[in-house]
PDB file of C-alpha atoms in Angstrom:
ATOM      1  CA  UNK A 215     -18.023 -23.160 -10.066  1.00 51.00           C
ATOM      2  CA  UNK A 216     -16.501 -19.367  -9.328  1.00 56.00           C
ATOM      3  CA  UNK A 217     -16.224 -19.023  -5.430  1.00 85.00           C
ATOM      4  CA  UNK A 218     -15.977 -15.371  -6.254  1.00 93.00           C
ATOM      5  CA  UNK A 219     -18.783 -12.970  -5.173  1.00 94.00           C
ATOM      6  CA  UNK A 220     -18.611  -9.646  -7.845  1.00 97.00           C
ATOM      7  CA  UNK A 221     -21.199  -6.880  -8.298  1.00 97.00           C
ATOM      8  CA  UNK A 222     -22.969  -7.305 -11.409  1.00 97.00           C
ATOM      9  CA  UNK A 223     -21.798  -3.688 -12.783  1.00 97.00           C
ATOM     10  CA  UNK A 224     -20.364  -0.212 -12.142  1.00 97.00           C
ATOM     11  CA  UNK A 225     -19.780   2.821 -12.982  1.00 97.00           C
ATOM     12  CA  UNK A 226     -16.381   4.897 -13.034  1.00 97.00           C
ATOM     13  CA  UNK A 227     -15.719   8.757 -14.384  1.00 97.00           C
ATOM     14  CA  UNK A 228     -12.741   8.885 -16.827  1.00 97.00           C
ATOM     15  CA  UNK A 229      -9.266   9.594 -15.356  1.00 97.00           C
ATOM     16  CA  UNK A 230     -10.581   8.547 -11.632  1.00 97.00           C
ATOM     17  CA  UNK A 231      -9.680   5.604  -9.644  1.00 97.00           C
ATOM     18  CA  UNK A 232     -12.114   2.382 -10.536  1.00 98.00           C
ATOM     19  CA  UNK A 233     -12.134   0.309  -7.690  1.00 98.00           C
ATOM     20  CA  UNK A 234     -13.771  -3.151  -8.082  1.00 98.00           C
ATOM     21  CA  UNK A 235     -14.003  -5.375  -4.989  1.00 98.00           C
ATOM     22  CA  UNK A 236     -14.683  -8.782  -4.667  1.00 97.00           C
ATOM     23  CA  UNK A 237     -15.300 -11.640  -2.186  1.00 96.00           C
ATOM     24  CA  UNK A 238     -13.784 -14.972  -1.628  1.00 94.00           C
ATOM     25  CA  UNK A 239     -14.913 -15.673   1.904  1.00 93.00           C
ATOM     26  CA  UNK A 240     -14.051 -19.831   1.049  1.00 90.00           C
ATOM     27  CA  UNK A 241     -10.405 -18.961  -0.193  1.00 90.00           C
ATOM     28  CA  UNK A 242      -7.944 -21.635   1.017  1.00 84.00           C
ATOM     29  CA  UNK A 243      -4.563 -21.087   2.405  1.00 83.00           C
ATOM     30  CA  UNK A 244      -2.838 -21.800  -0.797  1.00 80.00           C
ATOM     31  CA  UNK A 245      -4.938 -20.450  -3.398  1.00 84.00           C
ATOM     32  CA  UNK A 246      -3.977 -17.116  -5.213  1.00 87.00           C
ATOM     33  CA  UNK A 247      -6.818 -14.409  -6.535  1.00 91.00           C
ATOM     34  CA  UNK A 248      -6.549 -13.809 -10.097  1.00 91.00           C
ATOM     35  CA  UNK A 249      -7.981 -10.547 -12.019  1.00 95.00           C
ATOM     36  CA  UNK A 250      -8.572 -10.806 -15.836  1.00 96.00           C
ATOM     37  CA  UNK A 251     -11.030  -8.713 -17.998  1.00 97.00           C
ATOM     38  CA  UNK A 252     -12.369  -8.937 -21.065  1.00 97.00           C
ATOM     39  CA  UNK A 253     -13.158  -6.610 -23.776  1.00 95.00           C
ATOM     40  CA  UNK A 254     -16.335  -6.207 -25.546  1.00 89.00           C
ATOM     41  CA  UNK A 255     -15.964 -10.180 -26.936  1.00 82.00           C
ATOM     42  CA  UNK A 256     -12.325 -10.450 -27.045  1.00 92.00           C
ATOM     43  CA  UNK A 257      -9.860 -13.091 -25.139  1.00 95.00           C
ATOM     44  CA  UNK A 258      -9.804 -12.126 -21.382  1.00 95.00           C
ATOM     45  CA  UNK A 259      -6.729 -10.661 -20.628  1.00 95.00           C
ATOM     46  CA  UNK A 260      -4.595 -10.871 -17.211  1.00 92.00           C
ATOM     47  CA  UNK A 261      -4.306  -7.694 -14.980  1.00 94.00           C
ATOM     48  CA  UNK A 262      -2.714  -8.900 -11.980  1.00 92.00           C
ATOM     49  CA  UNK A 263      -2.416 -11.518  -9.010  1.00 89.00           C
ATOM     50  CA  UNK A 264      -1.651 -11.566  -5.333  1.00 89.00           C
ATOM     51  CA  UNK A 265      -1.442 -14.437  -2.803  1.00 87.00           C
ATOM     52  CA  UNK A 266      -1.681 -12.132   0.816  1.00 88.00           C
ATOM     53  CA  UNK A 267       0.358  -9.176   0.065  1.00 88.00           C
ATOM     54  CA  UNK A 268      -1.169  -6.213  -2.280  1.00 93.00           C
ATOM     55  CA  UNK A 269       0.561  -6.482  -5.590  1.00 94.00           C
ATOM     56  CA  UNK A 270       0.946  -3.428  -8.119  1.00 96.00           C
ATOM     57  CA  UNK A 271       1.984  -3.307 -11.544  1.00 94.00           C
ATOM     58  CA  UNK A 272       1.601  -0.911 -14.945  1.00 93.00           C
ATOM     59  CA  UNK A 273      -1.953  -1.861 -15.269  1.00 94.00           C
ATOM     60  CA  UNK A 274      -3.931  -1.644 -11.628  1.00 97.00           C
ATOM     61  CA  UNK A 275      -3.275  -2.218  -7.764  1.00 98.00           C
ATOM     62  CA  UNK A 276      -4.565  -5.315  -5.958  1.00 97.00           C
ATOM     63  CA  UNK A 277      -5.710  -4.916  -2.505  1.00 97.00           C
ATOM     64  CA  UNK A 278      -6.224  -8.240  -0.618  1.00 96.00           C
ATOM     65  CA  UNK A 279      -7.615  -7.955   3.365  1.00 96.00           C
ATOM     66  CA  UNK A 280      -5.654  -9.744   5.898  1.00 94.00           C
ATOM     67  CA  UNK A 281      -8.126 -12.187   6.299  1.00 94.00           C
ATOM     68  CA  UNK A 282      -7.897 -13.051   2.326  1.00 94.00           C
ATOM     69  CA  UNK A 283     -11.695 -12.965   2.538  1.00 95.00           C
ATOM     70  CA  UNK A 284     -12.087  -9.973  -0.058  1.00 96.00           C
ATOM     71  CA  UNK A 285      -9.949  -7.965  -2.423  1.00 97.00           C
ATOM     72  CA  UNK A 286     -10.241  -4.933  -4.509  1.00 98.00           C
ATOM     73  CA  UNK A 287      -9.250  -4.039  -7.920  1.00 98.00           C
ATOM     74  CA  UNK A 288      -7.834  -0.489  -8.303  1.00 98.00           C
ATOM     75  CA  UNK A 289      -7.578   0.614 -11.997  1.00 98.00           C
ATOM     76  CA  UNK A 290      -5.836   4.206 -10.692  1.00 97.00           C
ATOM     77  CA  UNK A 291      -7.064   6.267 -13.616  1.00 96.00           C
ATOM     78  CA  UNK A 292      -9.573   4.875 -15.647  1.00 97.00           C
ATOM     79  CA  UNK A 293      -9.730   5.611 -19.294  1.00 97.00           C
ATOM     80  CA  UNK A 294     -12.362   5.209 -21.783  1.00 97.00           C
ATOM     81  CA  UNK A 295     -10.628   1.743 -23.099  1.00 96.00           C
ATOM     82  CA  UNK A 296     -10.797   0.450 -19.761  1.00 97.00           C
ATOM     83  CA  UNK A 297     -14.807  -0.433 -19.835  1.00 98.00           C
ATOM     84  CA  UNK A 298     -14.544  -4.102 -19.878  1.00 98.00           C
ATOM     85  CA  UNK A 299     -16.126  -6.685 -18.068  1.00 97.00           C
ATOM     86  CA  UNK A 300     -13.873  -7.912 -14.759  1.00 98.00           C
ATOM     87  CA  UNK A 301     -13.246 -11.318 -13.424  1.00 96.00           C
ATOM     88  CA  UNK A 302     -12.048 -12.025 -10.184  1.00 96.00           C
ATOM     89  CA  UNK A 303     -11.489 -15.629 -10.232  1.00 92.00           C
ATOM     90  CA  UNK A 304      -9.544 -18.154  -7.010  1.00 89.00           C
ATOM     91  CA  UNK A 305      -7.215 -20.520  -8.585  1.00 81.00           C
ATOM     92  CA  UNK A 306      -8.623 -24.020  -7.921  1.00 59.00           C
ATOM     93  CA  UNK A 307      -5.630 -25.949  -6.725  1.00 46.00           C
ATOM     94  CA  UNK A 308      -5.606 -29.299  -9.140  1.00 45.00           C
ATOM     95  CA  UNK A 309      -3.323 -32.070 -10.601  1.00 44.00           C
ATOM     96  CA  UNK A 310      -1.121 -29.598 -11.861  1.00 50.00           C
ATOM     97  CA  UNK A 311      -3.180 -27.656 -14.799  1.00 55.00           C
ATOM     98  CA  UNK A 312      -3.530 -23.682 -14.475  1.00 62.00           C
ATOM     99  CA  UNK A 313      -7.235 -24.160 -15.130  1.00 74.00           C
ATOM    100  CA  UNK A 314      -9.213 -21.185 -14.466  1.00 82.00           C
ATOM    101  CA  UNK A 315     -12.790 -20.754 -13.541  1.00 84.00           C
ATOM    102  CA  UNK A 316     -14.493 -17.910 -14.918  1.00 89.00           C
ATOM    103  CA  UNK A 317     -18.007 -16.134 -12.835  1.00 89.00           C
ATOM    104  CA  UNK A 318     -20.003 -13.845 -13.954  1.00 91.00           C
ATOM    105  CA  UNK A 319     -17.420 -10.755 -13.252  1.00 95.00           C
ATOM    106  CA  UNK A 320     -18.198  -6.879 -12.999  1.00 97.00           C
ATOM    107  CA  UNK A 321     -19.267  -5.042 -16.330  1.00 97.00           C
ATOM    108  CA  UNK A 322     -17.231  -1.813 -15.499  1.00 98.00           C
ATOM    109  CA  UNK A 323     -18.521   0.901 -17.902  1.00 98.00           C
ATOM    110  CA  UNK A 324     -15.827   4.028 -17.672  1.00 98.00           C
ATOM    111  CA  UNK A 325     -18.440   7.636 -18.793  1.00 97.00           C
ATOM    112  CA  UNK A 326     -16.575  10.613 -20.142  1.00 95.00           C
TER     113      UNK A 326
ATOM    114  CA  UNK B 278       4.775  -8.792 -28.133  1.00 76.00           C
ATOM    115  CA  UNK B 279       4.123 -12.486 -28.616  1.00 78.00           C
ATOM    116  CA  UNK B 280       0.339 -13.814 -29.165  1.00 92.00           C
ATOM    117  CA  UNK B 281      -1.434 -16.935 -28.984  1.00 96.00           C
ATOM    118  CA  UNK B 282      -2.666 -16.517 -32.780  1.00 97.00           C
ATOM    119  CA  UNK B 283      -6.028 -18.465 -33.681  1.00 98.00           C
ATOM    120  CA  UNK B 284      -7.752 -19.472 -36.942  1.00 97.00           C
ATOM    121  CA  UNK B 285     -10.566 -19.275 -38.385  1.00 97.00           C
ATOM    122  CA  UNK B 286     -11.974 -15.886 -37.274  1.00 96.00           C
ATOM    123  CA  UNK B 287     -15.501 -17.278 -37.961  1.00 97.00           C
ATOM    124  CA  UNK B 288     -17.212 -20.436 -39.281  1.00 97.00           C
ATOM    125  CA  UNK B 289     -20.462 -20.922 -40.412  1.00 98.00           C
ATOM    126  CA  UNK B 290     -21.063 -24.795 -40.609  1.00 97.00           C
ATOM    127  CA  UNK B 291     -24.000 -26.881 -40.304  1.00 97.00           C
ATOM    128  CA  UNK B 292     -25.319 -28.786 -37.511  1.00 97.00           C
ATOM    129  CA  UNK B 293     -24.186 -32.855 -37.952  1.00 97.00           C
ATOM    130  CA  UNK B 294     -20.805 -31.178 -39.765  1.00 97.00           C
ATOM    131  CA  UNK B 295     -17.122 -31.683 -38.180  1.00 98.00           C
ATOM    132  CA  UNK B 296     -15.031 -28.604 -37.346  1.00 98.00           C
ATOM    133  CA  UNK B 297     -11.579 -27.773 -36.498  1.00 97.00           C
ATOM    134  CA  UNK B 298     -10.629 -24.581 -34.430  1.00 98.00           C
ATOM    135  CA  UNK B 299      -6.577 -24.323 -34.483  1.00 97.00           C
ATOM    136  CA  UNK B 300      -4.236 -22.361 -32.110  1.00 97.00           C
ATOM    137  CA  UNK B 301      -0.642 -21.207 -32.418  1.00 97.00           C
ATOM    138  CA  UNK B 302       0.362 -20.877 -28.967  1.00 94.00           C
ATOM    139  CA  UNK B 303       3.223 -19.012 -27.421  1.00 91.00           C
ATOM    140  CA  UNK B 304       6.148 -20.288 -28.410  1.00 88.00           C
ATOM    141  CA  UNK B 305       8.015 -21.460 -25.246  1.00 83.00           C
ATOM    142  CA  UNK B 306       4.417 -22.004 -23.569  1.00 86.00           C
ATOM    143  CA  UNK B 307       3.792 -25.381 -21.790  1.00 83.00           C
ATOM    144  CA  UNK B 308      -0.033 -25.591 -21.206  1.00 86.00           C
ATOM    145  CA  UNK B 309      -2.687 -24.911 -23.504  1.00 91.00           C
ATOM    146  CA  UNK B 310      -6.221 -24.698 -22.929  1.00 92.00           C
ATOM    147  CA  UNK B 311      -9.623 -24.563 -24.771  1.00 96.00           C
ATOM    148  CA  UNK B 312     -12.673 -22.075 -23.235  1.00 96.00           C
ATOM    149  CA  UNK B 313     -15.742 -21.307 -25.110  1.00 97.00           C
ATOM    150  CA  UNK B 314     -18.095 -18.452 -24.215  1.00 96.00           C
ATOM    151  CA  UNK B 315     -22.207 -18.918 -25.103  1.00 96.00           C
ATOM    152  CA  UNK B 316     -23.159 -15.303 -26.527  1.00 94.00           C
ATOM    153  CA  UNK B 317     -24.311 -13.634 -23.484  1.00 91.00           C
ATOM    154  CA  UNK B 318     -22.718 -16.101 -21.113  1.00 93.00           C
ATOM    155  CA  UNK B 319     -19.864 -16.931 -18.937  1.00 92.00           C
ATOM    156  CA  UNK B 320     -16.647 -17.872 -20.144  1.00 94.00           C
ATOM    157  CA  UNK B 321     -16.542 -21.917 -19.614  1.00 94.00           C
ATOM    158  CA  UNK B 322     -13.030 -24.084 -19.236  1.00 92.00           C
ATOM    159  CA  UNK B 323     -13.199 -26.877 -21.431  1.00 95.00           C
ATOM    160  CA  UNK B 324      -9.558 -28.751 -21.720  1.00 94.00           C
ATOM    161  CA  UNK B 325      -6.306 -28.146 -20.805  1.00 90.00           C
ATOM    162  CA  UNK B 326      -3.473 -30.119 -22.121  1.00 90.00           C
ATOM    163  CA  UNK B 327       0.011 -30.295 -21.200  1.00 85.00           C
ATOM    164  CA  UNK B 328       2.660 -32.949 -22.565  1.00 84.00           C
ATOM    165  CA  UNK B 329       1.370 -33.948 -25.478  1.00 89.00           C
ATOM    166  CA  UNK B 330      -2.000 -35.165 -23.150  1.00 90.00           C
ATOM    167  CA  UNK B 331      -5.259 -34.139 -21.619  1.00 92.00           C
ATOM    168  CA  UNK B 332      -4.563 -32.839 -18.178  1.00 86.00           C
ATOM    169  CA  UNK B 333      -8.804 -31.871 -17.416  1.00 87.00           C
ATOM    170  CA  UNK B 334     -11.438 -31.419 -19.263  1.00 91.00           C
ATOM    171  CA  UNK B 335     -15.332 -30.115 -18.213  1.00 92.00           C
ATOM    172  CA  UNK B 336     -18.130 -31.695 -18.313  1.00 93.00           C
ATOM    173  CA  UNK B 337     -19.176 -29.903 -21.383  1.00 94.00           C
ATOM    174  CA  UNK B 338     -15.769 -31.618 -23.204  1.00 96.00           C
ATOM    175  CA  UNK B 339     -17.546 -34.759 -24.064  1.00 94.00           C
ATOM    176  CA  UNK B 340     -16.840 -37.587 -26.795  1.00 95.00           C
ATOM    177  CA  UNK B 341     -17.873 -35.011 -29.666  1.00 96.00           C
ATOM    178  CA  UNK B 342     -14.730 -32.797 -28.443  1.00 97.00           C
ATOM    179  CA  UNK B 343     -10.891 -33.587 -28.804  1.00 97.00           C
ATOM    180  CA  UNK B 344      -7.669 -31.853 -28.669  1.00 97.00           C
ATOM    181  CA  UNK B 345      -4.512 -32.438 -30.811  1.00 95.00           C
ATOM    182  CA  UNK B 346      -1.240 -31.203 -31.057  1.00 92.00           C
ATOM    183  CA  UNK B 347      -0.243 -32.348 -35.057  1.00 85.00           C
ATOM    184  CA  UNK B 348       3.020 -30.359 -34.917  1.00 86.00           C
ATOM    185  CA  UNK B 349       5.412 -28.338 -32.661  1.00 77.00           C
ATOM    186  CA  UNK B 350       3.526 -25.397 -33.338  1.00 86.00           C
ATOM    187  CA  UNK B 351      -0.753 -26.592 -33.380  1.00 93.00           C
ATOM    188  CA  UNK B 352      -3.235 -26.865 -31.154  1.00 96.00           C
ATOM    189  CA  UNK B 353      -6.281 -27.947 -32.684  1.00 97.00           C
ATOM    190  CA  UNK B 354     -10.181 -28.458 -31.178  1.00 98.00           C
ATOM    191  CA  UNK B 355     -12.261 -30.404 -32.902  1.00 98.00           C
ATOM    192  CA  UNK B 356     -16.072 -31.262 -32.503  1.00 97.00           C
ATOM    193  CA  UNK B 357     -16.880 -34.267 -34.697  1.00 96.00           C
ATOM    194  CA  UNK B 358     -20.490 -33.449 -35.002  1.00 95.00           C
ATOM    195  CA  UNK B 359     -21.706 -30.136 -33.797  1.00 97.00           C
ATOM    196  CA  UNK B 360     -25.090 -29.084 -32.517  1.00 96.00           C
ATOM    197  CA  UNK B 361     -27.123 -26.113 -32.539  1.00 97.00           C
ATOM    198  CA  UNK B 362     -25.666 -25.410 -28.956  1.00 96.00           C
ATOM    199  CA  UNK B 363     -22.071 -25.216 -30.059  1.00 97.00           C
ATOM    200  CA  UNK B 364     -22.503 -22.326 -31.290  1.00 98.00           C
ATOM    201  CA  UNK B 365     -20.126 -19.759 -29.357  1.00 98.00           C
ATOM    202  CA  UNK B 366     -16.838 -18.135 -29.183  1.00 98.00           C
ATOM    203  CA  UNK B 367     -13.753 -20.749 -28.730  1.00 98.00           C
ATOM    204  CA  UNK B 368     -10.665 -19.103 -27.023  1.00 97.00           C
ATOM    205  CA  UNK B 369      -7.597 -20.876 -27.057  1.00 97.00           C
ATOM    206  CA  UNK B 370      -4.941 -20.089 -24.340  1.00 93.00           C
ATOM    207  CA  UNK B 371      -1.625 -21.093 -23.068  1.00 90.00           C
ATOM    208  CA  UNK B 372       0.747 -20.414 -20.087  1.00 85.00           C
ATOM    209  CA  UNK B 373       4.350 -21.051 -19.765  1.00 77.00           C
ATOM    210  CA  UNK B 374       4.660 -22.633 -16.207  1.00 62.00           C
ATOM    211  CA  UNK B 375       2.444 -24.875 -14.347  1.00 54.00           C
ATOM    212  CA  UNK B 376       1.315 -22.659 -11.403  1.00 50.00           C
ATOM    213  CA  UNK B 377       1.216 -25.772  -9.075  1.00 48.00           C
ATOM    214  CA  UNK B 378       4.819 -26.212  -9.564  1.00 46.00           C
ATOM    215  CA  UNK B 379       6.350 -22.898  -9.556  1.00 42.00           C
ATOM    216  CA  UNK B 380       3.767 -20.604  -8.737  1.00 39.00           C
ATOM    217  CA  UNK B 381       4.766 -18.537 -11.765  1.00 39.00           C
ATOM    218  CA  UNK B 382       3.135 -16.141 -13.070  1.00 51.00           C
ATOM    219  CA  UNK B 383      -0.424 -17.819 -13.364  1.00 64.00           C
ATOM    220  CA  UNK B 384      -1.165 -15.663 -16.593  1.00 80.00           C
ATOM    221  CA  UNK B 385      -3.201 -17.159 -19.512  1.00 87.00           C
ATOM    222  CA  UNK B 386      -2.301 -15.746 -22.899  1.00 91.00           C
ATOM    223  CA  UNK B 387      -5.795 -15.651 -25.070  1.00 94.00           C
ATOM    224  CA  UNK B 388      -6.289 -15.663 -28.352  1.00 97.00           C
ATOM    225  CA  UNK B 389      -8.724 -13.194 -29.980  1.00 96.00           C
ATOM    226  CA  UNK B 390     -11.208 -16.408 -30.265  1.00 97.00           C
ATOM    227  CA  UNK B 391     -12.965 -18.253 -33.121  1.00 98.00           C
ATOM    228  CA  UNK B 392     -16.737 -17.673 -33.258  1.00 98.00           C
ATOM    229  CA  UNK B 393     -18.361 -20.686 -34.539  1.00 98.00           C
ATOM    230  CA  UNK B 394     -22.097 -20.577 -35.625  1.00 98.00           C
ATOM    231  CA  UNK B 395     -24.142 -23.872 -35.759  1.00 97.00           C
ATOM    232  CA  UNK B 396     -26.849 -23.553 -38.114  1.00 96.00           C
TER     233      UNK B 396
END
């Protein structure tokens, strides 16, 4: 099961900052937070990771708390083709497979 | 940019019938994985397989489902005998590192998904 908390939806105005949070109060010392999306029904699609430190990269910002019990998702300017439904999803730590567990997410809907 | 390429786009079968979803995977990718998403629902890990073997599979993975890799370049689900309830999209995915040994870059490549309808 996801040990990711997510709102069920939100709202963003094109070209400003989306910014999605999420709780993992249970997170263990070793896991990572993972954020993929998913468009209409495509494939989900990575966006980024972080272990403690906030990560950035060409597609959004990750914000993790010091405490590692939250993190936010910061899609800087939000376009039209970023309304997609968000996953925040805690690696469980296995055998060895990357096997990810996917919740319920955050339907992000980005209004002209 | 490389893509995890699957095939059929959509089958229509009927129930009691055998199917077979394939996957061309990345081709330096390790792992490889089967998810399948309920219309409506959340997307659900089924298998993951990683040297030519089953590394874990769900609950839902039961005796109807199995994996194969044929070839170098396949990666095959099949359901010997579906049900109404298989009905859903089928993503196949793969990774090139094993995150619990390298801590690499824990991304899953997708495919674009085969939607199989049960009738």
């Amino acid at each position: 099961d996801a040990k990711t908390t997510q709102p069920t939806s939100m709202d963003c105005a094109e070209g400003r900052a989306a910014n999605l949070p999420c709780n993992h109060s249970t997170i263990s010392g070793n896991e990572y937070v993972y954020w993929y999306r998913q468009i209409h029904s495509q494939g989900p699609q990575y966006i980024i990771h972080g272990l403690k430190n906030n990560e950035t990269n060409e597609m959004a910002s990750l914000i993790i708390t010091e405490d590692r019990k939250s993190s936010t998702l910061i899609l800087p300017h939000a376009t039209l083709r970023d309304t997609a439904v968000y996953y925040c999803i805690v690696r469980v730590a296995g055998t060895g497979a990357n096997n990810l567990f996917f919740g319920t997410g955050t339907r992000l809907t980005v209004i002209p | 940019e490389p893509e995890v390429t699957q095939t059929p786009s959509h089958q229509v079968t009927q129930m009691g019938q055998e199917v077979i979803l394939r996957c061309v995977p990345i081709s330096n990718h390790l792992y490889f994985y089967w998810y399948r998403q309920i219309l409506g629902q959340k997307v659900e890990f089924l298998v993951s397989f990683y040297n030519n073997e089953i590394s874990e599979k769900s609950e839902i993975f039961d005796d109807q489902f199995s994996v194969e890799r044929p070839d170098g370049s396949n990666f095959t689900l099949k359901i010997r005998s579906t049900k109404l309830e298989d009905s859903a999209m089928y993503f196949c995915a793969s990774t090139p590192a094993s995150l619990t040994a390298s801590f690499g870059s824990g991304e899953l490549f997708f495919g674009e998904g085969s939607r199989l309808t049960v009738l």
